[in-house]
């Protein structure tokens, strides 16, 4: 039987196959990641990988460490819409590593992203998410957004927590190229079933997300920030959006 992830309509099979067979071994040879708990990854069926977020390379480190299990993640739609040779290279690369294009944002755009991820899970594939949303710029672990719990409660997919260590040293914020001197550690935890939180309500999503973040914290060992990770608001419109109640705390 073919891998459901490779048959997903967002992923041309030959491109993704090339990424898994060529790019992943090259990255493993260059960065020598230490992977712990790989035997805990479900070998088939839908699964949500939920990890801390320290660097732009996190979304590549997870699929490499989880291989041969195929993993999909969301990437900005701009990576898929460029023109010319540069646009083709970007589109081919992100497709090869399992990325799905999405218009990131709030409101309708956020719901459409969740629906895309839900469809991938319902196809029997695996996805990777960063509940913190954006990268931690001070190394602390921030409060998790509830989208990961929404997907888990909607689909029944187990959540595999991940603690990433060292990706911020390989590719610090603002760096143009990754360092070859540092080594990444990827720790997979026990799969978490969240059905005991009950129906997919705001309270259930919040408590389920807190359980996931506690598991990530146990693996990463980061200092807890206790707040959401948000960049400073830019402009009046963004400040108004921040003031509106957009998520159960």
PDB file of C-alpha atoms in Angstrom:
ATOM      1  CA  UNK A   1       0.000   0.000   0.000  1.00  0.00           C
ATOM      2  CA  UNK A   2       1.327   3.465  -0.876  1.00  0.00           C
ATOM      3  CA  UNK A   3       2.060   6.086   1.744  1.00  0.00           C
ATOM      4  CA  UNK A   4      -1.072   8.258   2.157  1.00  0.00           C
ATOM      5  CA  UNK A   5       1.110  11.317   2.531  1.00  0.00           C
ATOM      6  CA  UNK A   6       2.658  10.786  -0.870  1.00  0.00           C
ATOM      7  CA  UNK A   7      -0.790  10.493  -2.418  1.00  0.00           C
ATOM      8  CA  UNK A   8      -2.017  13.746  -0.900  1.00  0.00           C
ATOM      9  CA  UNK A   9      -3.194  16.141  -3.637  1.00  0.00           C
ATOM     10  CA  UNK A  10      -0.995  18.980  -2.341  1.00  0.00           C
ATOM     11  CA  UNK A  11       2.164  16.880  -2.815  1.00  0.00           C
ATOM     12  CA  UNK A  12       3.353  15.685  -6.261  1.00  0.00           C
ATOM     13  CA  UNK A  13       4.681  12.207  -5.540  1.00  0.00           C
ATOM     14  CA  UNK A  14       7.925  12.431  -7.541  1.00  0.00           C
ATOM     15  CA  UNK A  15       8.985  15.708  -5.943  1.00  0.00           C
ATOM     16  CA  UNK A  16       8.240  14.583  -2.408  1.00  0.00           C
ATOM     17  CA  UNK A  17       9.868  11.226  -3.063  1.00  0.00           C
ATOM     18  CA  UNK A  18      13.027  13.021  -4.197  1.00  0.00           C
ATOM     19  CA  UNK A  19      13.017  15.193  -1.072  1.00  0.00           C
ATOM     20  CA  UNK A  20      12.728  12.218   1.250  1.00  0.00           C
ATOM     21  CA  UNK A  21      15.350  10.114  -0.508  1.00  0.00           C
ATOM     22  CA  UNK A  22      17.926  12.789  -1.357  1.00  0.00           C
ATOM     23  CA  UNK A  23      17.584  15.890   0.822  1.00  0.00           C
ATOM     24  CA  UNK A  24      16.981  14.099   4.138  1.00  0.00           C
ATOM     25  CA  UNK A  25      20.118  11.875   3.986  1.00  0.00           C
ATOM     26  CA  UNK A  26      22.212  14.898   2.975  1.00  0.00           C
ATOM     27  CA  UNK A  27      20.919  16.936   5.920  1.00  0.00           C
ATOM     28  CA  UNK A  28      21.538  14.039   8.322  1.00  0.00           C
ATOM     29  CA  UNK A  29      25.119  13.718   7.065  1.00  0.00           C
ATOM     30  CA  UNK A  30      25.796  17.452   7.464  1.00  0.00           C
ATOM     31  CA  UNK A  31      24.153  18.049  10.837  1.00  0.00           C
ATOM     32  CA  UNK A  32      24.369  14.633  12.545  1.00  0.00           C
ATOM     33  CA  UNK A  33      21.154  15.117  14.545  1.00  0.00           C
ATOM     34  CA  UNK A  34      20.789  13.065  17.701  1.00  0.00           C
ATOM     35  CA  UNK A  35      17.306  11.576  17.740  1.00  0.00           C
ATOM     36  CA  UNK A  36      15.720  10.157  20.889  1.00  0.00           C
ATOM     37  CA  UNK A  37      12.412   8.299  21.212  1.00  0.00           C
ATOM     38  CA  UNK A  38      12.002   7.589  17.503  1.00  0.00           C
ATOM     39  CA  UNK A  39      10.482   4.196  18.344  1.00  0.00           C
ATOM     40  CA  UNK A  40       7.543   6.061  19.923  1.00  0.00           C
ATOM     41  CA  UNK A  41       6.355   7.411  16.546  1.00  0.00           C
ATOM     42  CA  UNK A  42       3.205   5.621  15.276  1.00  0.00           C
ATOM     43  CA  UNK A  43       4.177   3.788  12.096  1.00  0.00           C
ATOM     44  CA  UNK A  44       0.874   4.479  10.339  1.00  0.00           C
ATOM     45  CA  UNK A  45      -2.315   6.473  10.653  1.00  0.00           C
ATOM     46  CA  UNK A  46      -2.830  10.174  11.348  1.00  0.00           C
ATOM     47  CA  UNK A  47      -0.506  11.807  13.867  1.00  0.00           C
ATOM     48  CA  UNK A  48       0.251  15.370  14.941  1.00  0.00           C
ATOM     49  CA  UNK A  49       3.848  16.252  15.788  1.00  0.00           C
ATOM     50  CA  UNK A  50       3.843  19.236  18.173  1.00  0.00           C
ATOM     51  CA  UNK A  51       7.142  20.898  19.044  1.00  0.00           C
ATOM     52  CA  UNK A  52       8.763  23.957  20.504  1.00  0.00           C
ATOM     53  CA  UNK A  53       9.895  26.570  17.992  1.00  0.00           C
ATOM     54  CA  UNK A  54      13.421  27.996  18.116  1.00  0.00           C
ATOM     55  CA  UNK A  55      14.493  28.429  14.496  1.00  0.00           C
ATOM     56  CA  UNK A  56      13.324  28.579  10.898  1.00  0.00           C
ATOM     57  CA  UNK A  57      14.915  25.138  10.362  1.00  0.00           C
ATOM     58  CA  UNK A  58      12.638  23.451  12.939  1.00  0.00           C
ATOM     59  CA  UNK A  59      10.116  22.467  10.274  1.00  0.00           C
ATOM     60  CA  UNK A  60      12.892  20.703   8.356  1.00  0.00           C
ATOM     61  CA  UNK A  61      14.502  19.053  11.394  1.00  0.00           C
ATOM     62  CA  UNK A  62      11.286  17.250  12.327  1.00  0.00           C
ATOM     63  CA  UNK A  63      10.640  15.481   8.977  1.00  0.00           C
ATOM     64  CA  UNK A  64      14.320  14.501   8.784  1.00  0.00           C
ATOM     65  CA  UNK A  65      14.270  13.012  12.294  1.00  0.00           C
ATOM     66  CA  UNK A  66      10.907  11.277  11.764  1.00  0.00           C
ATOM     67  CA  UNK A  67      11.886   9.537   8.493  1.00  0.00           C
ATOM     68  CA  UNK A  68      10.775   7.213   7.024  1.00  0.00           C
ATOM     69  CA  UNK A  69       7.461   8.528   8.398  1.00  0.00           C
ATOM     70  CA  UNK A  70       6.346  11.298   6.045  1.00  0.00           C
ATOM     71  CA  UNK A  71       5.507  14.616   7.720  1.00  0.00           C
ATOM     72  CA  UNK A  72       3.675  17.635   6.287  1.00  0.00           C
ATOM     73  CA  UNK A  73       3.828  21.207   7.576  1.00  0.00           C
ATOM     74  CA  UNK A  74       2.427  24.567   6.525  1.00  0.00           C
ATOM     75  CA  UNK A  75       4.510  27.196   4.763  1.00  0.00           C
ATOM     76  CA  UNK A  76       3.744  30.705   3.554  1.00  0.00           C
ATOM     77  CA  UNK A  77       1.969  30.693   0.201  1.00  0.00           C
ATOM     78  CA  UNK A  78       4.573  33.147  -1.103  1.00  0.00           C
ATOM     79  CA  UNK A  79       7.067  30.273  -1.243  1.00  0.00           C
ATOM     80  CA  UNK A  80       4.899  28.630  -3.923  1.00  0.00           C
ATOM     81  CA  UNK A  81       3.882  31.594  -6.065  1.00  0.00           C
ATOM     82  CA  UNK A  82       7.204  33.085  -7.167  1.00  0.00           C
ATOM     83  CA  UNK A  83       8.110  33.424 -10.831  1.00  0.00           C
ATOM     84  CA  UNK A  84      11.199  32.603 -12.835  1.00  0.00           C
ATOM     85  CA  UNK A  85      13.987  30.258 -11.809  1.00  0.00           C
ATOM     86  CA  UNK A  86      13.994  31.479  -8.200  1.00  0.00           C
ATOM     87  CA  UNK A  87      10.260  30.895  -7.886  1.00  0.00           C
ATOM     88  CA  UNK A  88      10.561  27.415  -9.384  1.00  0.00           C
ATOM     89  CA  UNK A  89      13.403  26.495  -7.033  1.00  0.00           C
ATOM     90  CA  UNK A  90      11.472  27.729  -4.004  1.00  0.00           C
ATOM     91  CA  UNK A  91       8.273  25.933  -5.019  1.00  0.00           C
ATOM     92  CA  UNK A  92      10.119  22.681  -5.781  1.00  0.00           C
ATOM     93  CA  UNK A  93      12.126  22.734  -2.552  1.00  0.00           C
ATOM     94  CA  UNK A  94       9.198  23.392  -0.231  1.00  0.00           C
ATOM     95  CA  UNK A  95       7.072  20.792  -1.990  1.00  0.00           C
ATOM     96  CA  UNK A  96       9.933  18.304  -1.717  1.00  0.00           C
ATOM     97  CA  UNK A  97      10.178  18.680   2.050  1.00  0.00           C
ATOM     98  CA  UNK A  98       6.434  18.197   2.560  1.00  0.00           C
ATOM     99  CA  UNK A  99       5.219  21.780   2.872  1.00  0.00           C
ATOM    100  CA  UNK A 100       1.611  22.770   2.149  1.00  0.00           C
ATOM    101  CA  UNK A 101       0.980  26.383   1.032  1.00  0.00           C
ATOM    102  CA  UNK A 102      -1.222  28.525   3.271  1.00  0.00           C
ATOM    103  CA  UNK A 103      -2.162  32.172   3.631  1.00  0.00           C
ATOM    104  CA  UNK A 104      -1.232  32.748   7.243  1.00  0.00           C
ATOM    105  CA  UNK A 105      -3.245  35.123   9.381  1.00  0.00           C
ATOM    106  CA  UNK A 106      -6.273  35.391  11.637  1.00  0.00           C
ATOM    107  CA  UNK A 107      -9.970  34.851  11.073  1.00  0.00           C
ATOM    108  CA  UNK A 108     -10.872  33.140   7.803  1.00  0.00           C
ATOM    109  CA  UNK A 109      -7.241  32.540   6.805  1.00  0.00           C
ATOM    110  CA  UNK A 110      -6.546  30.755  10.099  1.00  0.00           C
ATOM    111  CA  UNK A 111      -9.647  28.574   9.726  1.00  0.00           C
ATOM    112  CA  UNK A 112      -8.688  27.642   6.173  1.00  0.00           C
ATOM    113  CA  UNK A 113      -5.244  26.593   7.417  1.00  0.00           C
ATOM    114  CA  UNK A 114      -6.840  24.366  10.049  1.00  0.00           C
ATOM    115  CA  UNK A 115      -9.105  22.822   7.413  1.00  0.00           C
ATOM    116  CA  UNK A 116      -6.084  22.034   5.225  1.00  0.00           C
ATOM    117  CA  UNK A 117      -4.355  20.335   8.126  1.00  0.00           C
ATOM    118  CA  UNK A 118      -7.524  18.446   9.048  1.00  0.00           C
ATOM    119  CA  UNK A 119      -7.800  17.121   5.491  1.00  0.00           C
ATOM    120  CA  UNK A 120      -4.189  15.903   5.597  1.00  0.00           C
ATOM    121  CA  UNK A 121      -4.840  14.081   8.877  1.00  0.00           C
ATOM    122  CA  UNK A 122      -8.043  12.527   7.555  1.00  0.00           C
ATOM    123  CA  UNK A 123      -6.025  11.128   4.633  1.00  0.00           C
ATOM    124  CA  UNK A 124      -4.017   9.147   7.196  1.00  0.00           C
ATOM    125  CA  UNK A 125      -0.907  11.323   7.034  1.00  0.00           C
ATOM    126  CA  UNK A 126       1.163  13.142   9.660  1.00  0.00           C
ATOM    127  CA  UNK A 127       1.524  16.894  10.193  1.00  0.00           C
ATOM    128  CA  UNK A 128       3.922  19.013  12.243  1.00  0.00           C
ATOM    129  CA  UNK A 129       2.860  22.087  14.209  1.00  0.00           C
ATOM    130  CA  UNK A 130       4.443  24.653  16.499  1.00  0.00           C
ATOM    131  CA  UNK A 131       1.794  25.526  19.134  1.00  0.00           C
ATOM    132  CA  UNK A 132       3.761  28.635  20.149  1.00  0.00           C
ATOM    133  CA  UNK A 133       3.018  30.071  16.704  1.00  0.00           C
ATOM    134  CA  UNK A 134       6.153  32.076  16.067  1.00  0.00           C
ATOM    135  CA  UNK A 135       9.771  31.433  17.002  1.00  0.00           C
ATOM    136  CA  UNK A 136      11.006  32.061  20.525  1.00  0.00           C
ATOM    137  CA  UNK A 137      13.562  34.863  20.359  1.00  0.00           C
ATOM    138  CA  UNK A 138      14.779  34.470  23.934  1.00  0.00           C
ATOM    139  CA  UNK A 139      14.883  30.669  24.210  1.00  0.00           C
ATOM    140  CA  UNK A 140      11.918  30.412  26.561  1.00  0.00           C
ATOM    141  CA  UNK A 141       8.903  28.155  25.952  1.00  0.00           C
ATOM    142  CA  UNK A 142       5.759  30.204  25.395  1.00  0.00           C
ATOM    143  CA  UNK A 143       2.105  29.405  25.971  1.00  0.00           C
ATOM    144  CA  UNK A 144       0.557  27.196  23.284  1.00  0.00           C
ATOM    145  CA  UNK A 145      -2.153  28.268  20.855  1.00  0.00           C
ATOM    146  CA  UNK A 146      -5.112  25.917  20.760  1.00  0.00           C
ATOM    147  CA  UNK A 147      -5.095  24.989  17.050  1.00  0.00           C
ATOM    148  CA  UNK A 148      -3.166  21.775  17.717  1.00  0.00           C
ATOM    149  CA  UNK A 149      -5.777  20.646  20.249  1.00  0.00           C
ATOM    150  CA  UNK A 150      -8.589  21.602  17.877  1.00  0.00           C
ATOM    151  CA  UNK A 151      -7.172  19.267  15.233  1.00  0.00           C
ATOM    152  CA  UNK A 152      -6.517  16.443  17.685  1.00  0.00           C
ATOM    153  CA  UNK A 153     -10.026  16.613  19.165  1.00  0.00           C
ATOM    154  CA  UNK A 154     -11.644  16.911  15.724  1.00  0.00           C
ATOM    155  CA  UNK A 155      -9.798  14.001  14.118  1.00  0.00           C
ATOM    156  CA  UNK A 156      -8.869  11.777  17.055  1.00  0.00           C
ATOM    157  CA  UNK A 157      -5.223  11.860  15.942  1.00  0.00           C
ATOM    158  CA  UNK A 158      -2.653  11.311  18.707  1.00  0.00           C
ATOM    159  CA  UNK A 159      -0.166  14.085  19.431  1.00  0.00           C
ATOM    160  CA  UNK A 160       3.533  13.254  19.587  1.00  0.00           C
ATOM    161  CA  UNK A 161       5.335  15.985  21.583  1.00  0.00           C
ATOM    162  CA  UNK A 162       8.812  16.991  20.450  1.00  0.00           C
ATOM    163  CA  UNK A 163      11.593  18.832  22.211  1.00  0.00           C
ATOM    164  CA  UNK A 164      14.032  20.506  19.803  1.00  0.00           C
ATOM    165  CA  UNK A 165      17.409  21.502  21.202  1.00  0.00           C
ATOM    166  CA  UNK A 166      20.125  23.432  19.366  1.00  0.00           C
ATOM    167  CA  UNK A 167      18.278  24.493  16.220  1.00  0.00           C
ATOM    168  CA  UNK A 168      18.599  28.118  17.338  1.00  0.00           C
ATOM    169  CA  UNK A 169      22.376  27.712  17.385  1.00  0.00           C
ATOM    170  CA  UNK A 170      22.435  26.121  13.929  1.00  0.00           C
ATOM    171  CA  UNK A 171      20.260  28.882  12.424  1.00  0.00           C
ATOM    172  CA  UNK A 172      19.888  31.877  14.771  1.00  0.00           C
ATOM    173  CA  UNK A 173      17.300  34.561  14.074  1.00  0.00           C
ATOM    174  CA  UNK A 174      18.679  36.823  11.347  1.00  0.00           C
ATOM    175  CA  UNK A 175      21.324  34.357  10.086  1.00  0.00           C
ATOM    176  CA  UNK A 176      21.678  34.010   6.320  1.00  0.00           C
ATOM    177  CA  UNK A 177      23.151  30.498   6.341  1.00  0.00           C
ATOM    178  CA  UNK A 178      23.043  27.633   8.859  1.00  0.00           C
ATOM    179  CA  UNK A 179      26.130  26.778  10.887  1.00  0.00           C
ATOM    180  CA  UNK A 180      27.790  23.394  10.320  1.00  0.00           C
ATOM    181  CA  UNK A 181      29.504  23.407  13.705  1.00  0.00           C
ATOM    182  CA  UNK A 182      26.425  22.851  15.869  1.00  0.00           C
ATOM    183  CA  UNK A 183      24.452  19.660  16.473  1.00  0.00           C
ATOM    184  CA  UNK A 184      20.682  19.347  16.808  1.00  0.00           C
ATOM    185  CA  UNK A 185      18.890  17.098  19.303  1.00  0.00           C
ATOM    186  CA  UNK A 186      15.347  15.937  18.519  1.00  0.00           C
ATOM    187  CA  UNK A 187      13.439  14.258  21.362  1.00  0.00           C
ATOM    188  CA  UNK A 188      10.155  12.471  20.619  1.00  0.00           C
ATOM    189  CA  UNK A 189       7.794  11.829  23.528  1.00  0.00           C
ATOM    190  CA  UNK A 190       5.024   9.333  24.195  1.00  0.00           C
ATOM    191  CA  UNK A 191       1.958   9.857  21.946  1.00  0.00           C
ATOM    192  CA  UNK A 192      -0.795  11.717  23.784  1.00  0.00           C
ATOM    193  CA  UNK A 193      -4.456  10.792  23.375  1.00  0.00           C
ATOM    194  CA  UNK A 194      -6.661  13.799  24.154  1.00  0.00           C
ATOM    195  CA  UNK A 195     -10.175  12.328  24.046  1.00  0.00           C
ATOM    196  CA  UNK A 196     -10.400  12.455  27.855  1.00  0.00           C
ATOM    197  CA  UNK A 197     -10.716  16.242  27.587  1.00  0.00           C
ATOM    198  CA  UNK A 198     -14.208  15.757  26.158  1.00  0.00           C
ATOM    199  CA  UNK A 199     -15.956  17.473  23.263  1.00  0.00           C
ATOM    200  CA  UNK A 200     -14.148  20.054  21.135  1.00  0.00           C
ATOM    201  CA  UNK A 201     -15.026  23.079  23.270  1.00  0.00           C
ATOM    202  CA  UNK A 202     -12.964  26.125  24.162  1.00  0.00           C
ATOM    203  CA  UNK A 203     -12.233  24.752  27.635  1.00  0.00           C
ATOM    204  CA  UNK A 204     -11.261  21.324  26.259  1.00  0.00           C
ATOM    205  CA  UNK A 205      -8.918  22.885  23.714  1.00  0.00           C
ATOM    206  CA  UNK A 206      -7.240  24.996  26.382  1.00  0.00           C
ATOM    207  CA  UNK A 207      -6.667  22.156  28.850  1.00  0.00           C
ATOM    208  CA  UNK A 208      -5.562  19.799  26.069  1.00  0.00           C
ATOM    209  CA  UNK A 209      -3.094  22.386  24.764  1.00  0.00           C
ATOM    210  CA  UNK A 210      -1.683  22.872  28.257  1.00  0.00           C
ATOM    211  CA  UNK A 211      -1.146  19.100  28.507  1.00  0.00           C
ATOM    212  CA  UNK A 212       0.707  19.114  25.185  1.00  0.00           C
ATOM    213  CA  UNK A 213       2.894  22.062  26.211  1.00  0.00           C
ATOM    214  CA  UNK A 214       3.751  20.378  29.511  1.00  0.00           C
ATOM    215  CA  UNK A 215       4.979  17.339  27.568  1.00  0.00           C
ATOM    216  CA  UNK A 216       7.044  19.540  25.242  1.00  0.00           C
ATOM    217  CA  UNK A 217       8.524  21.326  28.253  1.00  0.00           C
ATOM    218  CA  UNK A 218       9.542  18.014  29.827  1.00  0.00           C
ATOM    219  CA  UNK A 219      11.473  17.177  26.645  1.00  0.00           C
ATOM    220  CA  UNK A 220      13.037  20.570  25.857  1.00  0.00           C
ATOM    221  CA  UNK A 221      13.829  21.701  29.405  1.00  0.00           C
ATOM    222  CA  UNK A 222      13.247  25.346  28.485  1.00  0.00           C
ATOM    223  CA  UNK A 223      12.346  28.087  30.912  1.00  0.00           C
ATOM    224  CA  UNK A 224       8.594  28.748  30.821  1.00  0.00           C
ATOM    225  CA  UNK A 225       7.498  32.216  29.692  1.00  0.00           C
ATOM    226  CA  UNK A 226       3.878  31.879  30.901  1.00  0.00           C
ATOM    227  CA  UNK A 227       2.530  34.165  28.148  1.00  0.00           C
ATOM    228  CA  UNK A 228       1.844  34.014  24.416  1.00  0.00           C
ATOM    229  CA  UNK A 229       4.732  34.699  22.073  1.00  0.00           C
ATOM    230  CA  UNK A 230       3.728  37.820  20.169  1.00  0.00           C
ATOM    231  CA  UNK A 231       5.877  40.279  18.285  1.00  0.00           C
ATOM    232  CA  UNK A 232       5.239  43.961  19.073  1.00  0.00           C
ATOM    233  CA  UNK A 233       2.116  45.222  17.300  1.00  0.00           C
ATOM    234  CA  UNK A 234       2.844  47.320  14.212  1.00  0.00           C
ATOM    235  CA  UNK A 235       0.327  50.090  13.521  1.00  0.00           C
ATOM    236  CA  UNK A 236      -3.115  50.962  14.873  1.00  0.00           C
ATOM    237  CA  UNK A 237      -4.976  48.150  13.100  1.00  0.00           C
ATOM    238  CA  UNK A 238      -2.717  45.465  14.542  1.00  0.00           C
ATOM    239  CA  UNK A 239      -3.009  46.980  18.023  1.00  0.00           C
ATOM    240  CA  UNK A 240      -6.811  46.824  17.772  1.00  0.00           C
ATOM    241  CA  UNK A 241      -6.638  43.177  16.667  1.00  0.00           C
ATOM    242  CA  UNK A 242      -4.447  42.353  19.649  1.00  0.00           C
ATOM    243  CA  UNK A 243      -6.986  43.965  21.976  1.00  0.00           C
ATOM    244  CA  UNK A 244      -9.852  41.793  20.701  1.00  0.00           C
ATOM    245  CA  UNK A 245     -10.470  38.436  22.463  1.00  0.00           C
ATOM    246  CA  UNK A 246      -9.312  35.968  19.779  1.00  0.00           C
ATOM    247  CA  UNK A 247      -8.547  32.906  21.856  1.00  0.00           C
ATOM    248  CA  UNK A 248      -9.500  31.385  25.198  1.00  0.00           C
ATOM    249  CA  UNK A 249      -6.708  31.949  27.686  1.00  0.00           C
TER     250      UNK A 249
END
